[in-house]
Short mmCIF file of C-alpha atoms and ligand atoms in Angstrom, two decimals:
data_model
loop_
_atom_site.label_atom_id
_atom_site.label_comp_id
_atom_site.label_asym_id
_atom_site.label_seq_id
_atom_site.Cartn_x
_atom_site.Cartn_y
_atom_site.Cartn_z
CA UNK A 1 0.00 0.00 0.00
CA UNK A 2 1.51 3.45 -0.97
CA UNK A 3 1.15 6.69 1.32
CA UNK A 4 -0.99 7.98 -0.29
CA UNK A 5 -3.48 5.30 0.84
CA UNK A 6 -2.48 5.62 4.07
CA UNK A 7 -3.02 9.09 3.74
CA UNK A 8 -6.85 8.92 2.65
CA UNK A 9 -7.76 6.35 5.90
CA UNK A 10 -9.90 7.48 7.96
CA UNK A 11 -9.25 7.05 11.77
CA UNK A 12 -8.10 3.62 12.18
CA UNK A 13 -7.48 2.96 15.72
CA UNK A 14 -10.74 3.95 18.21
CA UNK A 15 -9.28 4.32 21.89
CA UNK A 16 -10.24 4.77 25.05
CA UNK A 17 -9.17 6.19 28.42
CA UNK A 18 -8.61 4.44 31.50
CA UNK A 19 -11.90 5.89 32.78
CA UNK A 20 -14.04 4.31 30.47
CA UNK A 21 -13.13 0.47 31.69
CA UNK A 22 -16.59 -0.63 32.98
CA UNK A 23 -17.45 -0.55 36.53
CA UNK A 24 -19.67 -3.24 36.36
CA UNK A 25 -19.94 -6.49 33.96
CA UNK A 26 -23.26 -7.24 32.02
CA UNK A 27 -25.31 -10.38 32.96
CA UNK A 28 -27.37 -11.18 30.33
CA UNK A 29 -29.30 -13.90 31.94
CA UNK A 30 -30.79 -11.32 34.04
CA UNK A 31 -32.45 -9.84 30.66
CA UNK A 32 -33.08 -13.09 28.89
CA UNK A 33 -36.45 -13.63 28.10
CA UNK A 34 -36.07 -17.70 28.20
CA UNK A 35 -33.95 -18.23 31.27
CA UNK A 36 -30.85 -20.57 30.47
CA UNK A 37 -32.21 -24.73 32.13
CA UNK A 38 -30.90 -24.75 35.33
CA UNK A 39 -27.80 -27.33 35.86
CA UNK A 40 -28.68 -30.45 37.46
CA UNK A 41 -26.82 -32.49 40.36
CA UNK A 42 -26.07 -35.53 38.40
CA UNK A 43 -27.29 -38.13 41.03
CA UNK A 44 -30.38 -36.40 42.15
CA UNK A 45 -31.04 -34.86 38.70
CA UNK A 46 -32.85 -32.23 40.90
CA UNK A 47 -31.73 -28.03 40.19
CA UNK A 48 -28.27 -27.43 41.92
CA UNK A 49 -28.07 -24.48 44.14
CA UNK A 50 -25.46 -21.93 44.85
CA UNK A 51 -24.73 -23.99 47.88
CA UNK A 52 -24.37 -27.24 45.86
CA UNK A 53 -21.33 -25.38 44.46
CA UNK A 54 -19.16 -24.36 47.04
CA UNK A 55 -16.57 -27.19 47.59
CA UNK A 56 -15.53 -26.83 43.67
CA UNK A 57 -15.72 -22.88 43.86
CA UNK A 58 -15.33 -19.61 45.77
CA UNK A 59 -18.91 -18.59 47.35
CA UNK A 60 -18.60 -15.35 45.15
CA UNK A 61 -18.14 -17.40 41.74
CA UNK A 62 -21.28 -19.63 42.66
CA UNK A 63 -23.14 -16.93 43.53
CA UNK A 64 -22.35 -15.31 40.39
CA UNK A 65 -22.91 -18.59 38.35
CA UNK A 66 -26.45 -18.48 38.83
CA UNK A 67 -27.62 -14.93 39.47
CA UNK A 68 -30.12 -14.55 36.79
CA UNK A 69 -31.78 -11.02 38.36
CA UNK A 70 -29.08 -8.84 38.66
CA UNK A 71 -28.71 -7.10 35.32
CA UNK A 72 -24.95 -5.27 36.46
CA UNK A 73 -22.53 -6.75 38.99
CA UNK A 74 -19.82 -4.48 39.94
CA UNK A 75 -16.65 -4.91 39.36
CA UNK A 76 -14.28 -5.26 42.30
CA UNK A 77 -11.54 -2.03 42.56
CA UNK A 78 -8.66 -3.87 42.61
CA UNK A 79 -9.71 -6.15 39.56
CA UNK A 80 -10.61 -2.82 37.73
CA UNK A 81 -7.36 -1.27 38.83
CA UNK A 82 -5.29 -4.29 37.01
CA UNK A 83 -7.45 -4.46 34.54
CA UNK A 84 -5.91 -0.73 33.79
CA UNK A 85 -2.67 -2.68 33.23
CA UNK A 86 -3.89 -3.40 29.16
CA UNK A 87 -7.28 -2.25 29.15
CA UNK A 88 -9.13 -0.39 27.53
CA UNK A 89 -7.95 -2.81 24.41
CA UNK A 90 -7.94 -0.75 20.80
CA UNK A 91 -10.51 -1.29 18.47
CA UNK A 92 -9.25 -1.27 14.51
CA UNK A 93 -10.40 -0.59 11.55
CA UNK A 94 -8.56 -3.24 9.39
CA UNK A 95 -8.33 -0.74 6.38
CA UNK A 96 -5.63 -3.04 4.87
CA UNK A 97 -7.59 -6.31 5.09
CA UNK A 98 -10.53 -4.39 3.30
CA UNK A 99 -7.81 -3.80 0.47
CA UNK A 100 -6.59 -6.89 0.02
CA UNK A 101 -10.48 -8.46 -0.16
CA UNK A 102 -11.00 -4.86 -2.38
CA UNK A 103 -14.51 -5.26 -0.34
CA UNK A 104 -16.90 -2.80 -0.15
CA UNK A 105 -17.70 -3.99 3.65
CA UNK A 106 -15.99 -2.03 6.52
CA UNK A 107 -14.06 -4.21 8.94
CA UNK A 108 -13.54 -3.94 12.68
CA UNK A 109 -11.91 -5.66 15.19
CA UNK A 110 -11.50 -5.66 18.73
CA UNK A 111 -7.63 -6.44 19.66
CA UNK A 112 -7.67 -8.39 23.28
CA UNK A 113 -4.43 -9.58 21.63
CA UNK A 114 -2.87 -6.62 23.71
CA UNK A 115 -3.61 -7.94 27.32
CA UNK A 116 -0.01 -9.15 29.16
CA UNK A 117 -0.39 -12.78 28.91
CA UNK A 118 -1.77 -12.34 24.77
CA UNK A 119 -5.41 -13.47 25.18
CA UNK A 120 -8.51 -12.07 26.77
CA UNK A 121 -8.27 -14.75 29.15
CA UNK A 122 -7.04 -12.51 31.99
CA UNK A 123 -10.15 -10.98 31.76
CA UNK A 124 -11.65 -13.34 34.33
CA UNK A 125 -8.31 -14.64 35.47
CA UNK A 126 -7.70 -11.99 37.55
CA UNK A 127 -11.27 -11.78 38.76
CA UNK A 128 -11.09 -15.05 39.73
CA UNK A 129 -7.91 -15.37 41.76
CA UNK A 130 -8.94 -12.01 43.49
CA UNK A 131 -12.83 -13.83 44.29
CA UNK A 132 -10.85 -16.76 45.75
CA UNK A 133 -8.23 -15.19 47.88
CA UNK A 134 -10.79 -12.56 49.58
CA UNK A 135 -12.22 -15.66 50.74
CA UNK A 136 -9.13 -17.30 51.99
CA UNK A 137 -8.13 -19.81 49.85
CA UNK A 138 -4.81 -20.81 49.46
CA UNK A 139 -4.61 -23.49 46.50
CA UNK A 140 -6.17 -23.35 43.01
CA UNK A 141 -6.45 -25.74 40.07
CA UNK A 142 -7.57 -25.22 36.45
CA UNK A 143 -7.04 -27.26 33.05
CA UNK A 144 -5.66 -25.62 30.12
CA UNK A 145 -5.82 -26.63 26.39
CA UNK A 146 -3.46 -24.99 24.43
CA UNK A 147 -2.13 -23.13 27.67
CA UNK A 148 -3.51 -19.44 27.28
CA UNK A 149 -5.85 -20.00 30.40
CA UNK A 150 -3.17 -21.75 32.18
CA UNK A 151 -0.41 -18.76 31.36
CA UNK A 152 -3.31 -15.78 32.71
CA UNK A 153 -4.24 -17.96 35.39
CA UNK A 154 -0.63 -18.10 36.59
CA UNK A 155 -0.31 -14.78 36.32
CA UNK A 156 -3.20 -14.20 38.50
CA UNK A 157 -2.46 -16.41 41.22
CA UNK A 158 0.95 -14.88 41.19
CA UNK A 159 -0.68 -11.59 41.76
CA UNK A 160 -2.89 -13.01 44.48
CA UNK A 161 -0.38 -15.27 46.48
CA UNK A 162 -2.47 -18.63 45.33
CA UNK A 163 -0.68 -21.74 44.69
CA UNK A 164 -1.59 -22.84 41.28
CA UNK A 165 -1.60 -26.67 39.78
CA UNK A 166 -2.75 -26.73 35.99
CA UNK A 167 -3.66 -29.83 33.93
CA UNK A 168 -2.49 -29.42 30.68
CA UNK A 169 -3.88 -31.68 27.75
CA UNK A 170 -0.84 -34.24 26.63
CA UNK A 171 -0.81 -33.51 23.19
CA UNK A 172 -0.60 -29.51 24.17
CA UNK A 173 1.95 -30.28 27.02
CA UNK A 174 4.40 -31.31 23.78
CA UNK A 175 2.83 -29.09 20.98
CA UNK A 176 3.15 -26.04 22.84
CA UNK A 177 6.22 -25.88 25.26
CA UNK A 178 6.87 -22.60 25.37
CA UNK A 179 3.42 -21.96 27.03
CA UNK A 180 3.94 -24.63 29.85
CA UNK A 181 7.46 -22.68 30.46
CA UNK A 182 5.18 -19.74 30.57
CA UNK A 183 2.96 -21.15 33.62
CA UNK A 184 6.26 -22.11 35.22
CA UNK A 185 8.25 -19.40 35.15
CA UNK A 186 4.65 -17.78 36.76
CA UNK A 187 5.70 -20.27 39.62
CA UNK A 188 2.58 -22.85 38.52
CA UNK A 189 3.03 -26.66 38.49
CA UNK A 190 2.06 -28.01 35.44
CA UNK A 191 0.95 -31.91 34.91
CA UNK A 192 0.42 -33.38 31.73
CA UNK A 193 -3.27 -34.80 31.43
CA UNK A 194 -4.37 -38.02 31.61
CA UNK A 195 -1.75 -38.37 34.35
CA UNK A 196 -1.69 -40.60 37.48
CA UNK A 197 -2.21 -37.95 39.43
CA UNK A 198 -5.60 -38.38 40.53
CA UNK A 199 -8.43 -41.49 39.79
CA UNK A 200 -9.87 -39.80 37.26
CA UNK A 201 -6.59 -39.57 34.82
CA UNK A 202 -5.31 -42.91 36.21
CA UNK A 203 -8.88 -44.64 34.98
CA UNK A 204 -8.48 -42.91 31.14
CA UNK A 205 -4.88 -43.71 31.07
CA UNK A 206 -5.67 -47.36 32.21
CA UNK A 207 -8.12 -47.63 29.39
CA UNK A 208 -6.46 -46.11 26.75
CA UNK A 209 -2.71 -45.73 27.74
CA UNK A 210 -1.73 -43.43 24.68
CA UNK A 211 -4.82 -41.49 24.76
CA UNK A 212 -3.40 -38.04 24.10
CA UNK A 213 -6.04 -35.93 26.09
CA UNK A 214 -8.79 -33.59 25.95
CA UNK A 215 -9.97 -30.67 28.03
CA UNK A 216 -12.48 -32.82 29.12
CA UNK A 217 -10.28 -35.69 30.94
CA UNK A 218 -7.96 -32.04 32.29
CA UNK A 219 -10.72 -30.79 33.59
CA UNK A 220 -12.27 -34.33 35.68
CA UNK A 221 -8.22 -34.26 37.28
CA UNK A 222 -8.72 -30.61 38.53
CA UNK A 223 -12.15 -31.09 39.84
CA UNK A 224 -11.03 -34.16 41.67
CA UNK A 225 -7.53 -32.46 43.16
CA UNK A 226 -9.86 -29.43 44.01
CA UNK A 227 -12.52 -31.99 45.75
CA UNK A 228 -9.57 -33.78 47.54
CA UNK A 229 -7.14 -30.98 48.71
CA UNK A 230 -8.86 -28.66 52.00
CA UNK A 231 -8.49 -24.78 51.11
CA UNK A 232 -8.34 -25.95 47.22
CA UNK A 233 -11.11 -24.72 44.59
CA UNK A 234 -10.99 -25.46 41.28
CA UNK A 235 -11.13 -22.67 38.16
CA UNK A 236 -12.25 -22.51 34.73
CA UNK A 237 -11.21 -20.27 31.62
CA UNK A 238 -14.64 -20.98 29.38
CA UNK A 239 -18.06 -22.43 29.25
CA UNK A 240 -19.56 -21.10 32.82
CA UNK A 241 -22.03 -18.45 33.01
CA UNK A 242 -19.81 -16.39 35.64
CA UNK A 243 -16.62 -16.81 33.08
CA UNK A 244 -18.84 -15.29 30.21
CA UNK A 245 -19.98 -12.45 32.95
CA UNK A 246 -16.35 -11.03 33.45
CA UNK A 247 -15.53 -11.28 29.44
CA UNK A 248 -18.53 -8.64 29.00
CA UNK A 249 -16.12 -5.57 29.50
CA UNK A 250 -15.06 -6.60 25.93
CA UNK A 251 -18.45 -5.81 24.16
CA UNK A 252 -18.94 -3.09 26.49
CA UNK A 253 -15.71 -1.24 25.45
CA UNK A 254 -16.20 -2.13 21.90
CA UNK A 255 -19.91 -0.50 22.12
CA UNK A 256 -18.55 2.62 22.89
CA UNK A 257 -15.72 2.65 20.32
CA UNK A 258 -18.38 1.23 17.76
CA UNK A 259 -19.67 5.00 19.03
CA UNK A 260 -16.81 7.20 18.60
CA UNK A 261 -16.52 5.47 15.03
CA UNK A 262 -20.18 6.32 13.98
CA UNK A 263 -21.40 2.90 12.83
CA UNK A 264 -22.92 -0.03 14.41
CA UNK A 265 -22.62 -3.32 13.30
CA UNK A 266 -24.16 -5.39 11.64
CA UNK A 267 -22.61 -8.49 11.84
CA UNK A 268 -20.75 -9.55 15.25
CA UNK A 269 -18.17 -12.74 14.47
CA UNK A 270 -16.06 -14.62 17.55
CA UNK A 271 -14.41 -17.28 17.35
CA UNK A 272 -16.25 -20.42 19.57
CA UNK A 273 -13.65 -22.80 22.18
CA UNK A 274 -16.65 -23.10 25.61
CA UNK A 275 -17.85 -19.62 24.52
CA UNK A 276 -16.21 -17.17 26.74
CA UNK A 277 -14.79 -14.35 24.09
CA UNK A 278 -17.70 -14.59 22.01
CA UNK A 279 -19.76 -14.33 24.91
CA UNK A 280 -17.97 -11.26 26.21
CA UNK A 281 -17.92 -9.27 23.05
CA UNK A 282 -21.45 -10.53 22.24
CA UNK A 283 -23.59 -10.29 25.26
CA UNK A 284 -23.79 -6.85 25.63
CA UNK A 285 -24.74 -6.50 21.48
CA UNK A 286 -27.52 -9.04 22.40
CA UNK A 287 -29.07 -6.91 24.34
CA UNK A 288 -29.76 -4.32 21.93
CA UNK A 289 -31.26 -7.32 20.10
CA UNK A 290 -33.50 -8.44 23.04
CA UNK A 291 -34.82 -4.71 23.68
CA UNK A 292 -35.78 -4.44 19.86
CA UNK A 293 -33.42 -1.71 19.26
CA UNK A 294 -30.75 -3.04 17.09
CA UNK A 295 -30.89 -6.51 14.66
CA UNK A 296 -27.49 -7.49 14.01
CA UNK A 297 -26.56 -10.97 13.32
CA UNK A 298 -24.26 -12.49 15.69
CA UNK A 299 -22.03 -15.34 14.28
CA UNK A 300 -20.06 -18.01 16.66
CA UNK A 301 -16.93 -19.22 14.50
CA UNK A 302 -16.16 -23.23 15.43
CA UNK A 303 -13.95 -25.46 13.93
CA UNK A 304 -15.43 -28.03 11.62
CA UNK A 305 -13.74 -30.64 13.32
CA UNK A 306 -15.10 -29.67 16.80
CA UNK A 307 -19.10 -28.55 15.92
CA UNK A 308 -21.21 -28.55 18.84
CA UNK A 309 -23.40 -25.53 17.89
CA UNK A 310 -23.70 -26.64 14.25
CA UNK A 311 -24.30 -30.16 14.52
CA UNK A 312 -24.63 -30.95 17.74
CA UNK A 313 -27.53 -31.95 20.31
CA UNK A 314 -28.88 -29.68 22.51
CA UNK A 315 -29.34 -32.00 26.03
CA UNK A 316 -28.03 -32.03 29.41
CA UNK A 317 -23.90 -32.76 29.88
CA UNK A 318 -21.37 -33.17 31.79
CA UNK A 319 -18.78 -30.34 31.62
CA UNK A 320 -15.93 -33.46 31.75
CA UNK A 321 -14.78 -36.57 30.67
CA UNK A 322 -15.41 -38.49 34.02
CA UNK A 323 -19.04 -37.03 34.65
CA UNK A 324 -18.04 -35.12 37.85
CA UNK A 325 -19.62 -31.80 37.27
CA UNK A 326 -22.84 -30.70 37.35
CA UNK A 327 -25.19 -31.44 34.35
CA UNK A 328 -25.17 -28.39 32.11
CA UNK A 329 -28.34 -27.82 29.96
CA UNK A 330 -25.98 -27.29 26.34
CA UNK A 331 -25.15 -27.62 22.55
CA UNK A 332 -23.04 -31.13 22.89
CA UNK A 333 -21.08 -33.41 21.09
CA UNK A 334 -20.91 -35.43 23.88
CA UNK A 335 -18.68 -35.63 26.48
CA UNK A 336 -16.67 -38.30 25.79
CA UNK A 337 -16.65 -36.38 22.35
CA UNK A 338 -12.61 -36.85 21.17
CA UNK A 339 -12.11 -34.02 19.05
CA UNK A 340 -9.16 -34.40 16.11
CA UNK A 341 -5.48 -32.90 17.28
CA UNK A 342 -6.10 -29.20 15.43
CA UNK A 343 -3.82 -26.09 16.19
CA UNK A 344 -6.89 -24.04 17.65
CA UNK A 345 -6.24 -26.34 20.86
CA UNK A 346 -8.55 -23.73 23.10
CA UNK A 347 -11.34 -24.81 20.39
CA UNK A 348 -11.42 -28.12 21.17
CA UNK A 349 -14.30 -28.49 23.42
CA UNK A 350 -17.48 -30.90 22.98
CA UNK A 351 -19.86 -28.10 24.48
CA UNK A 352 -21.26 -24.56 24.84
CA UNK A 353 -22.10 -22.62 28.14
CA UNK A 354 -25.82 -23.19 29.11
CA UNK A 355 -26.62 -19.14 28.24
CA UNK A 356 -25.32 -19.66 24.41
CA UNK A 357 -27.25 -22.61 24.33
CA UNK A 358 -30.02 -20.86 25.52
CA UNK A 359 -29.77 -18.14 22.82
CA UNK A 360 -29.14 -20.49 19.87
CA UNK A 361 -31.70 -22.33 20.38
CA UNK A 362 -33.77 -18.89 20.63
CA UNK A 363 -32.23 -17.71 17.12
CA UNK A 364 -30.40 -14.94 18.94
CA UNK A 365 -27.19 -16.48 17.38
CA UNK A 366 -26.15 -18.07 14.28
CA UNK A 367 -22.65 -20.32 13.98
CA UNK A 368 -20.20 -21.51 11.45
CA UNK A 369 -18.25 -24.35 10.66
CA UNK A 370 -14.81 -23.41 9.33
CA UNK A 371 -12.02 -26.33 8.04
CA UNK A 372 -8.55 -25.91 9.30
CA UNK A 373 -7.15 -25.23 6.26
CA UNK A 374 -9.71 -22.25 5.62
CA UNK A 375 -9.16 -20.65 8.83
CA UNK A 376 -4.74 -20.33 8.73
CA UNK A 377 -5.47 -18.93 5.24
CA UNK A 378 -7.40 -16.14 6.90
CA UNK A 379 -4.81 -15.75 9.57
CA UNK A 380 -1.92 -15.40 7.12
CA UNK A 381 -3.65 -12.78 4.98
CA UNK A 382 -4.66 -10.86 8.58
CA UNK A 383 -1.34 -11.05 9.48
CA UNK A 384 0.24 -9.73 6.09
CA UNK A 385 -1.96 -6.85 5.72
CA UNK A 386 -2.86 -6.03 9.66
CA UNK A 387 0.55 -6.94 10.87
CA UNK A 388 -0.48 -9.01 13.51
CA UNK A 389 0.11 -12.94 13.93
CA UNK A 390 -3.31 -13.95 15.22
CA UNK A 391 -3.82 -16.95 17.38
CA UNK A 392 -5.37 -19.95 15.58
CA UNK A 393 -8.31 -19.71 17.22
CA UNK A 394 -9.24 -15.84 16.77
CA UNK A 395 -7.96 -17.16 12.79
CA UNK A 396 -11.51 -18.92 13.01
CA UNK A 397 -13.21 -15.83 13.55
CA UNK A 398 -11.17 -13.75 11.05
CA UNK A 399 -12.36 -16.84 8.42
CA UNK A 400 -15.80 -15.83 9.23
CA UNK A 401 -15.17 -12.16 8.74
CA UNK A 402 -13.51 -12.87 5.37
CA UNK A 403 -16.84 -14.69 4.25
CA UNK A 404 -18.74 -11.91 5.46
CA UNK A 405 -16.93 -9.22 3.49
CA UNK A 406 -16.60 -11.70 0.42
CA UNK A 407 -20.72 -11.84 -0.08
CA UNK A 408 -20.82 -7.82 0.54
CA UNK A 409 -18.59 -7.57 -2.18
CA UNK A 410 -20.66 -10.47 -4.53
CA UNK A 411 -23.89 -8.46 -3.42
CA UNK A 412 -22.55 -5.21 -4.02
CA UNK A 413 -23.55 -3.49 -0.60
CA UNK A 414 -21.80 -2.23 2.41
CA UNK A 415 -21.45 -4.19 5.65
CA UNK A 416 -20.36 -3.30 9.18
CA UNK A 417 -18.37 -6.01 10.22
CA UNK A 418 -16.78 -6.58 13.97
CA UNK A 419 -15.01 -9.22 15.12
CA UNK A 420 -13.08 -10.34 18.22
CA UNK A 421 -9.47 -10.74 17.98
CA UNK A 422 -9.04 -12.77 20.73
CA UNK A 423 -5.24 -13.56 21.18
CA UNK A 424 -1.99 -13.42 19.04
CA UNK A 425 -0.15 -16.63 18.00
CA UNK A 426 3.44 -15.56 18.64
CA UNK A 427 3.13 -18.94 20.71
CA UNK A 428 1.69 -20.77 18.30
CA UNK A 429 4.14 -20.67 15.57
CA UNK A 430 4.66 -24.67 15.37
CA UNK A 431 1.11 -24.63 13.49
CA UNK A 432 2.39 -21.76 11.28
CA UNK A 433 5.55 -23.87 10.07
CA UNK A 434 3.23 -26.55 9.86
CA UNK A 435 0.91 -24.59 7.33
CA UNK A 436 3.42 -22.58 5.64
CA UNK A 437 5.21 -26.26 4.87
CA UNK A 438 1.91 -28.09 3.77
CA UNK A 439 1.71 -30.60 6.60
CA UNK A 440 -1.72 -29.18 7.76
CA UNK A 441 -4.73 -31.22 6.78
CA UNK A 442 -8.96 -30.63 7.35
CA UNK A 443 -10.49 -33.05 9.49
CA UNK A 444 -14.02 -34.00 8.47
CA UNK A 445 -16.39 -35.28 11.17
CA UNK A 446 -18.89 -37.94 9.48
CA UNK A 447 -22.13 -38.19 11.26
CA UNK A 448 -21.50 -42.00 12.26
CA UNK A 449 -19.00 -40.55 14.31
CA UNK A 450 -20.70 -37.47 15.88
CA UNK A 451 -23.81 -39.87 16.57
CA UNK A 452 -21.89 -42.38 18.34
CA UNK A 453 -21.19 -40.15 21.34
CA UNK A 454 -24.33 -38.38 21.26
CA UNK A 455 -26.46 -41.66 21.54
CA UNK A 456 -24.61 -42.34 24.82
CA UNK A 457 -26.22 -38.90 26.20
CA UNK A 458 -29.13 -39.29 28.60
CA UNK A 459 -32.22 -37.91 27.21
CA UNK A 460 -33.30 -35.30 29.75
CA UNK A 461 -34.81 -32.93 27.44
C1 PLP B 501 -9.18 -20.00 24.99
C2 PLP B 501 -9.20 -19.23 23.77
C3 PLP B 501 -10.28 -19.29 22.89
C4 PLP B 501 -11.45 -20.19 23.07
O1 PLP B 501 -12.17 -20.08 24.25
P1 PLP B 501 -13.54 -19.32 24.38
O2 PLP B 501 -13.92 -19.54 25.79
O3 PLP B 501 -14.50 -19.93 23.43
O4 PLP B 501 -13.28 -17.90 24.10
C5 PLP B 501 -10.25 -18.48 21.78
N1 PLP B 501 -9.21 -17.67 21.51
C6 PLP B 501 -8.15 -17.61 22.33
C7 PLP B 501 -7.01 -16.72 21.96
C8 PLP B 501 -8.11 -18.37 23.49
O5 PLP B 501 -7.07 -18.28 24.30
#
């Protein structure tokens, strides 16, 4: 691009001041006309309550988990005040994607590839180390995928004085060393998952001994080591309704820069792991849709190997491998669901939080299905023409964009487009060389396959 494009840009970066971080995060369920199903106790199949909770979570968490009346919930001072470390992220106008798709459509993005640890993860990282130590708890556990959770989470509990043991799926544990070293230099211990550990990872790895692991199996260990260990509660980077509550202060930011750059959108794209970034830039663009005010379509990007919301059931699940969580009303694949070793290894989830299910099922949301192969296209040409390596999972929702702006430009009209960014993939550069040398393949999910595991699901529903 010469200069003199450069020149004739409008603004292309919308900022805001430290002032404008929100004071409180947005709970949709409190303005959800259809309330999300309430999670069941698995033995009793009976409505858990906020007390039901407390040995796997601090009292605050739970609380928040299933407040469904209070529409803002304040956000703690000194969560706000590190919050000021990154925040408020940029939104950008991706003038030089628009080029090279010469589309007619104007693209937005919301960069929460600018927080410390790279992802918007610390978003409820730090809210949920600060939840657990006001209450005095010493020890906290988590599972991590591809390690972006783990590496906030450590930096949380650093911040907080917890001690911090992360599971970290096998095949991630070797594919991505850099971000275990990440967690560790944080001071975290991290265990490889299915490990003997605990009975949960000694069971898989008795059954299948080279099972690689999911964040399903990771997730059973931590549960179990929180369950086991006194002053230990377990933590979780996706999926629950209070994790999806803390992400909110991205939409809510990007509302107001959507503001100061005189458009609204009309399509909303995030990329889809347990639903936590879409969630948080989402939610609060919902809500213009449940008032009647606004009708934008909102567009959850999932792999195609890993397609709860497009092709999976919607029934009550267990958030884990083992079955030790509560049941969770959601789009599923199953949870014994074994998704295919992709690069976007925070994608690889069999289910969606019980509010997203809620709102699919309402036709709130739409989602898309996008092959491997598509989505590292996307993220090359982002990175050549934005200048930023995006994480392979944010490269889902930049696929989505790029379809988006494509059909404006086939149906000759303008399009507001605005999409999460949701991490970089400096990290992640093992999947790059991997592309970039051809070794990358799609993974196609025949519905033999996805039926298998969802036969096995109880119908409650
Ligand atoms: C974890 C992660 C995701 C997927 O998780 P969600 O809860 O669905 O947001 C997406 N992008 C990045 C960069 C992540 O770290």
């Amino acid at each position: 691009m010469s200069n003199q494009d450069y020149n004739k840009m409008g603004t292309k970066k919308f900022l805001l001041q430290e002032k404008d971080i929100p004071m409180a995060w947005y709970n949709i369920a409190a303005e959800m006309k259809n309330k999300p199903l309430p999670m069941l106790n698995p033995a009793t199949k009976k409505p858990i309550k906020e007390e039901d909770l407390y040995p796997i979570f601090a009292k605050a968490l739970a609380h928040q988990e299933l407040n469904q009346t209070d529409t803002w919930i304040e956000i703690p001072e000194e969560v706000r005040d590190l919050y000021k470390v990154w925040r408020p992220t940029p939104l950008v106008r991706a003038f030089g994607l628009e080029k090279a798709l010469d589309t007619p459509a104007h693209i937005y993005f919301k960069n929460e590839s600018v927080s410390p640890l790279g992802s918007h993860k610390l978003n409820s990282a730090l809210a949920q180390a600060y939840y657990c130590k006001k209450e005095g708890i010493t020890n906290i556990t988590t599972e991590t995928g591809a390690g972006q959770w783990g590496a906030a989470l450590s930096y949380a509990a650093k911040t907080f004085g917890l001690e911090l043991a992360v599971y970290m799926v096998k095949v991630s544990y070797h594919q991505k060393p850099y971000r275990r070293s990440i967690m560790q230099t944080f001071g975290a211990q991290v265990i490889a998952s299915p490990s003997m550990s605990t009975k949960a990872g000694r069971k898989i790895l008795t059954d299948h001994p080279t099972y690689q692991g999911s964040l399903g199996t990771a997730i059973s260990e931590a549960v179990e080591l929180a369950l086991s260990t006194p002053n230990c509660r377990y933590t979780l980077g996706s999926v629950l309704n209070h994790v999806a509550l803390h992400q909110t202060v991205i939409g809510l930011e990007a509302e107001k820069q959507m503001e100061m750059a005189g458009e609204y959108p009309d399509v909303l794209i995030a990329c889809f792991g347990g639903g936590s970034n879409f969630s948080g830039l989402c939610f609060p663009f919902i809500r213009h849709k449940i008032s009647g005010e606004h009708n934008l379509r909102v567009v959850a990007a999932e792999p195609a190997s890993c397609p709860k919301l497009t092709r999976g059931e919607f029934q009550y699940d267990y958030g884990d491998e083992a079955g030790l969580t509560p049941m969770i009303p959601m789009f599923t694949l199953g949870h014994s669901f074994e998704p295919a070793h992709i690069h976007a290894g925070g994608l690889r989830y069999h289910g969606a939080g019980s509010i997203v299910s809620q709102l699919r099922k309402d036709g709130l949301m739409d989602a898309v299905d996008i092959p491997q192969l598509e989505s590292f296209g996307a993220a090359t040409l982002f990175a050549q023409t934005e200048g930023i390596i995006p994480a392979p999972e944010s490269a889902h929702a930049i696929a989505a964009a790029i379809r988006e702006a494509k059909q404006a430009k086939e149906e000759g009209r303008s399009r507001v487009i605005l999409f999460n960014l949701s991490g970089h993939g400096l990290i992640d550069m093992t999947a790059y060389e991997q592309y970039l040398a051809g070794d990358l393949s799609n993974y196609n999910l025949s519905d033999a396959e996805l039926k298998k595991n969802l036969d096995e699901l109880e119908q409650i529903i």
